[in-house]
Amino acid sequence: MTRYADIPKPIRSGIVVIDPDRGTPQRIIVLQFNPDTLERSLSPQSAGGSGDSGGGGSGSGDRNEALRLKGPAQETWKFAAEIDATDQFEVAAPDGIHPQLATLEMLVQPTTRQLRDATRLSQKGAIEISPIEMPLTLFTWGSKRVMPVRITELSINESAFDIDLNPIRASLSIGLKVLTVSDLPAGHRGADFYLAHLAQKERLAAAARRGSLGGLGLTGGAGMSTGTGTGFTLSGRG
């Protein structure tokens, strides 16, 4: 008979806050429930414009740049998460889910110490105060998706409360932007995490089953040319 202990526990997605100097985790946030769906968008950083120039075309870009990229694609993620204190009766929750919500909210806000330091600098007559730098944040979705991100959206819908008005159930909409080597300064530890993330994609792409020309209805050599019929044929160039 199968025991519950024999059933493997699912891996949770989550967020890891990293010390950018030491590379050590400062805080690990494990999502209570894995989101049911993920919305991902990739926008290539094309070197050229939206179309070519000349040749009767309507575009205004440089045709010599049509296939060139300026850097990694801009990748964004969006998903809905849920937090429910009533699903964890074994865990004392005198503050409801305030702590969990506050932990996520502090990912997009400076600390009181940072704000006070900036205020002291301004009071001392500092002409320019550098923007406050936040810790490096990694989003993890299994071992094959670990990437540096910046939170771009955090929308919270609290739907249930205890007798002290502590929230005990909430749904969240979280938007992330994957930080690439184009977003981070040279030598930043986050750039190394991004390169590892991109290398993982390359390995997965290499493992994909390759298609065949026959499956596309194409035959011939290495070069593609228009045929005399309605389709394309492949032909080599001598």
Short mmCIF file of C-alpha atoms in Angstrom, two decimals:
data_model
loop_
_atom_site.label_atom_id
_atom_site.label_comp_id
_atom_site.label_asym_id
_atom_site.label_seq_id
_atom_site.Cartn_x
_atom_site.Cartn_y
_atom_site.Cartn_z
CA MET A 1 0.00 0.00 0.00
CA THR A 2 1.30 3.45 -0.92
CA ARG A 3 1.95 5.66 2.05
CA TYR A 4 1.63 9.43 1.94
CA ALA A 5 5.28 9.67 2.93
CA ASP A 6 6.20 7.90 -0.32
CA ILE A 7 4.54 10.55 -2.50
CA PRO A 8 7.16 13.06 -3.65
CA LYS A 9 6.49 16.63 -2.61
CA PRO A 10 6.26 19.13 -5.46
CA ILE A 11 9.05 21.66 -5.80
CA ARG A 12 7.88 25.14 -4.92
CA SER A 13 8.60 28.25 -6.91
CA GLY A 14 9.89 31.26 -5.06
CA ILE A 15 12.11 34.28 -4.74
CA VAL A 16 15.64 34.40 -3.33
CA VAL A 17 17.15 37.69 -2.19
CA ILE A 18 20.91 37.60 -2.76
CA ASP A 19 23.71 39.71 -1.31
CA PRO A 20 25.24 41.02 -4.57
CA ASP A 21 28.70 41.32 -3.01
CA ARG A 22 28.96 37.95 -1.28
CA GLY A 23 26.49 36.00 -3.40
CA THR A 24 24.87 34.50 -0.31
CA PRO A 25 21.09 34.24 0.19
CA GLN A 26 19.69 36.89 2.53
CA ARG A 27 16.10 35.72 2.41
CA ILE A 28 14.24 32.85 0.75
CA ILE A 29 10.54 33.35 -0.06
CA VAL A 30 8.74 30.11 -0.93
CA LEU A 31 5.37 30.58 -2.60
CA GLN A 32 2.66 28.74 -0.70
CA PHE A 33 1.04 27.48 -3.90
CA ASN A 34 2.62 27.22 -7.34
CA PRO A 35 0.75 29.44 -9.83
CA ASP A 36 -1.51 27.55 -12.23
CA THR A 37 -0.34 29.57 -15.24
CA LEU A 38 2.60 31.72 -16.28
CA GLU A 39 2.49 34.54 -18.82
CA ARG A 40 5.84 35.12 -20.49
CA SER A 41 6.84 37.63 -23.14
CA LEU A 42 10.13 37.99 -25.03
CA SER A 43 10.92 41.07 -27.12
CA PRO A 44 14.07 40.91 -29.26
CA GLN A 45 16.46 43.86 -29.16
CA SER A 46 16.73 44.31 -32.90
CA ALA A 47 19.48 46.52 -34.24
CA GLY A 48 17.42 47.66 -37.21
CA GLY A 49 14.05 49.37 -37.37
CA SER A 50 10.66 47.81 -37.95
CA GLY A 51 11.25 47.38 -41.67
CA ASP A 52 13.83 47.78 -44.43
CA SER A 53 14.46 50.91 -46.47
CA GLY A 54 14.34 51.20 -50.21
CA GLY A 55 13.31 48.53 -52.67
CA GLY A 56 9.73 49.76 -52.62
CA GLY A 57 9.25 48.78 -48.99
CA SER A 58 7.39 50.93 -46.47
CA GLY A 59 9.82 50.42 -43.59
CA SER A 60 12.36 52.94 -42.37
CA GLY A 61 15.02 50.64 -40.91
CA ASP A 62 18.46 49.75 -42.21
CA ARG A 63 18.24 46.57 -44.29
CA ASN A 64 21.83 45.70 -43.30
CA GLU A 65 20.68 45.48 -39.67
CA ALA A 66 17.55 43.37 -40.23
CA LEU A 67 19.03 40.20 -38.73
CA ARG A 68 21.25 41.80 -36.11
CA LEU A 69 20.61 41.93 -32.36
CA LYS A 70 21.88 44.57 -29.95
CA GLY A 71 21.68 42.25 -26.97
CA PRO A 72 19.55 39.67 -25.16
CA ALA A 73 15.79 39.71 -25.57
CA GLN A 74 13.78 41.64 -23.00
CA GLU A 75 11.86 38.98 -21.08
CA THR A 76 8.94 39.58 -18.73
CA TRP A 77 6.94 37.21 -16.54
CA LYS A 78 3.51 37.63 -15.00
CA PHE A 79 1.60 35.27 -12.75
CA ALA A 80 -0.99 35.11 -9.99
CA ALA A 81 -0.09 33.81 -6.54
CA GLU A 82 -2.23 32.99 -3.52
CA ILE A 83 -1.60 33.16 0.21
CA ASP A 84 -4.04 31.51 2.60
CA ALA A 85 -3.53 31.29 6.36
CA THR A 86 -6.47 28.90 6.72
CA ASP A 87 -4.54 26.30 4.72
CA GLN A 88 -1.84 26.19 7.39
CA PHE A 89 -3.67 25.46 10.63
CA GLU A 90 -0.54 23.89 12.09
CA VAL A 91 1.29 27.23 11.87
CA ALA A 92 0.41 29.95 14.38
CA ALA A 93 -0.64 33.14 12.58
CA PRO A 94 -1.45 35.84 15.16
CA ASP A 95 -0.84 38.49 12.46
CA GLY A 96 -2.65 36.64 9.70
CA ILE A 97 -0.69 36.84 6.46
CA HIS A 98 0.68 40.31 7.22
CA PRO A 99 4.26 38.95 7.47
CA GLN A 100 4.10 37.21 4.09
CA LEU A 101 2.65 40.27 2.39
CA ALA A 102 5.14 42.60 4.05
CA THR A 103 8.03 40.41 2.92
CA LEU A 104 6.94 40.74 -0.70
CA GLU A 105 6.23 44.46 -0.37
CA MET A 106 9.73 45.10 1.00
CA LEU A 107 11.12 43.77 -2.29
CA VAL A 108 9.94 46.98 -3.97
CA GLN A 109 10.64 49.47 -1.17
CA PRO A 110 13.78 50.82 0.51
CA THR A 111 14.26 50.22 4.22
CA THR A 112 13.77 52.89 6.87
CA ARG A 113 17.53 52.91 7.44
CA GLN A 114 18.20 53.61 3.77
CA LEU A 115 15.65 56.42 3.75
CA ARG A 116 17.10 57.98 6.90
CA ASP A 117 20.61 57.79 5.48
CA ALA A 118 19.42 59.57 2.34
CA THR A 119 17.69 62.22 4.48
CA ARG A 120 20.87 62.82 6.50
CA LEU A 121 22.87 63.28 3.32
CA SER A 122 20.38 65.82 2.00
CA GLN A 123 20.44 67.70 5.32
CA LYS A 124 24.24 67.85 5.12
CA GLY A 125 23.92 69.59 1.76
CA ALA A 126 24.75 66.72 -0.56
CA ILE A 127 24.16 67.99 -4.07
CA GLU A 128 23.48 64.59 -5.59
CA ILE A 129 22.18 61.52 -3.80
CA SER A 130 22.48 58.23 -5.63
CA PRO A 131 19.27 56.21 -5.98
CA ILE A 132 18.92 53.50 -3.39
CA GLU A 133 20.16 50.13 -4.65
CA MET A 134 18.02 47.14 -3.81
CA PRO A 135 19.36 43.62 -3.19
CA LEU A 136 19.71 41.21 -6.08
CA THR A 137 16.51 39.20 -6.52
CA LEU A 138 16.28 35.78 -8.15
CA PHE A 139 13.06 34.13 -9.28
CA THR A 140 13.13 30.34 -9.25
CA TRP A 141 10.79 28.01 -11.10
CA GLY A 142 12.41 24.64 -10.65
CA SER A 143 16.09 23.95 -11.15
CA LYS A 144 15.99 24.85 -14.87
CA ARG A 145 14.69 28.37 -14.39
CA VAL A 146 16.67 30.52 -12.00
CA MET A 147 17.05 34.11 -13.16
CA PRO A 148 17.78 37.60 -11.81
CA VAL A 149 14.66 39.77 -11.88
CA ARG A 150 13.23 43.12 -10.93
CA ILE A 151 9.66 43.21 -9.68
CA THR A 152 7.67 45.53 -11.92
CA GLU A 153 4.19 44.89 -10.55
CA LEU A 154 2.79 43.79 -7.21
CA SER A 155 -0.98 43.97 -6.95
CA ILE A 156 -2.65 42.56 -3.84
CA ASN A 157 -6.30 41.63 -3.41
CA GLU A 158 -7.10 40.79 0.23
CA SER A 159 -10.31 38.76 0.40
CA ALA A 160 -10.69 37.52 4.00
CA PHE A 161 -9.83 38.81 7.48
CA ASP A 162 -9.81 37.58 11.06
CA ILE A 163 -11.57 39.29 14.00
CA ASP A 164 -8.63 41.69 14.39
CA LEU A 165 -8.82 42.64 10.69
CA ASN A 166 -5.59 40.83 9.90
CA PRO A 167 -5.73 39.58 6.30
CA ILE A 168 -5.88 35.79 6.16
CA ARG A 169 -6.37 35.27 2.43
CA ALA A 170 -5.06 37.21 -0.56
CA SER A 171 -4.39 36.83 -4.25
CA LEU A 172 -1.46 38.60 -5.82
CA SER A 173 -0.57 39.62 -9.35
CA ILE A 174 3.20 39.70 -9.73
CA GLY A 175 5.09 41.05 -12.73
CA LEU A 176 8.80 40.45 -13.25
CA LYS A 177 11.42 41.68 -15.68
CA VAL A 178 14.36 39.38 -16.23
CA LEU A 179 17.58 41.36 -15.79
CA THR A 180 20.12 40.70 -18.54
CA VAL A 181 23.74 41.70 -19.09
CA SER A 182 22.33 44.78 -20.83
CA ASP A 183 20.58 45.87 -17.63
CA LEU A 184 23.34 45.24 -15.09
CA PRO A 185 26.74 46.90 -14.68
CA ALA A 186 29.85 45.03 -15.77
CA GLY A 187 31.03 42.58 -13.14
CA HIS A 188 27.70 42.47 -11.32
CA ARG A 189 26.90 39.07 -9.86
CA GLY A 190 23.43 39.21 -11.40
CA ALA A 191 25.02 39.14 -14.85
CA ASP A 192 26.58 35.77 -13.99
CA PHE A 193 23.18 34.44 -12.93
CA TYR A 194 21.67 35.65 -16.20
CA LEU A 195 24.40 34.01 -18.29
CA ALA A 196 23.79 30.74 -16.42
CA HIS A 197 20.05 31.11 -17.14
CA LEU A 198 20.75 31.69 -20.84
CA ALA A 199 23.16 28.75 -20.99
CA GLN A 200 20.44 26.53 -19.55
CA LYS A 201 18.12 27.62 -22.37
CA GLU A 202 20.82 26.75 -24.89
CA ARG A 203 21.18 23.27 -23.40
CA LEU A 204 17.44 22.70 -23.50
CA ALA A 205 17.24 23.93 -27.09
CA ALA A 206 20.03 21.54 -28.08
CA ALA A 207 18.06 18.66 -26.54
CA ALA A 208 14.96 19.39 -28.63
CA ARG A 209 14.05 16.87 -31.32
CA ARG A 210 15.17 18.13 -34.70
CA GLY A 211 12.72 18.44 -37.56
CA SER A 212 13.25 17.30 -41.14
CA LEU A 213 12.93 19.11 -44.43
CA GLY A 214 10.57 16.41 -45.61
CA GLY A 215 8.15 17.35 -42.87
CA LEU A 216 8.01 20.83 -44.41
CA GLY A 217 7.56 19.53 -47.93
CA LEU A 218 11.04 20.73 -48.93
CA THR A 219 13.76 18.76 -50.71
CA GLY A 220 17.16 19.46 -52.19
CA GLY A 221 20.52 20.87 -51.18
CA ALA A 222 21.62 23.58 -48.78
CA GLY A 223 20.26 26.75 -50.36
CA MET A 224 16.63 27.81 -50.61
CA SER A 225 15.21 29.27 -53.80
CA THR A 226 11.79 29.92 -55.25
CA GLY A 227 10.64 27.21 -57.63
CA THR A 228 8.66 27.49 -60.83
CA GLY A 229 5.57 26.20 -59.06
CA THR A 230 3.69 27.54 -56.08
CA GLY A 231 6.15 26.44 -53.39
CA PHE A 232 9.82 26.56 -52.42
CA THR A 233 12.61 24.18 -53.25
CA LEU A 234 16.05 23.78 -51.76
CA SER A 235 18.99 23.90 -54.12
CA GLY A 236 22.74 24.04 -53.65
CA ARG A 237 24.91 26.69 -55.24
CA GLY A 238 27.88 25.57 -57.25
#
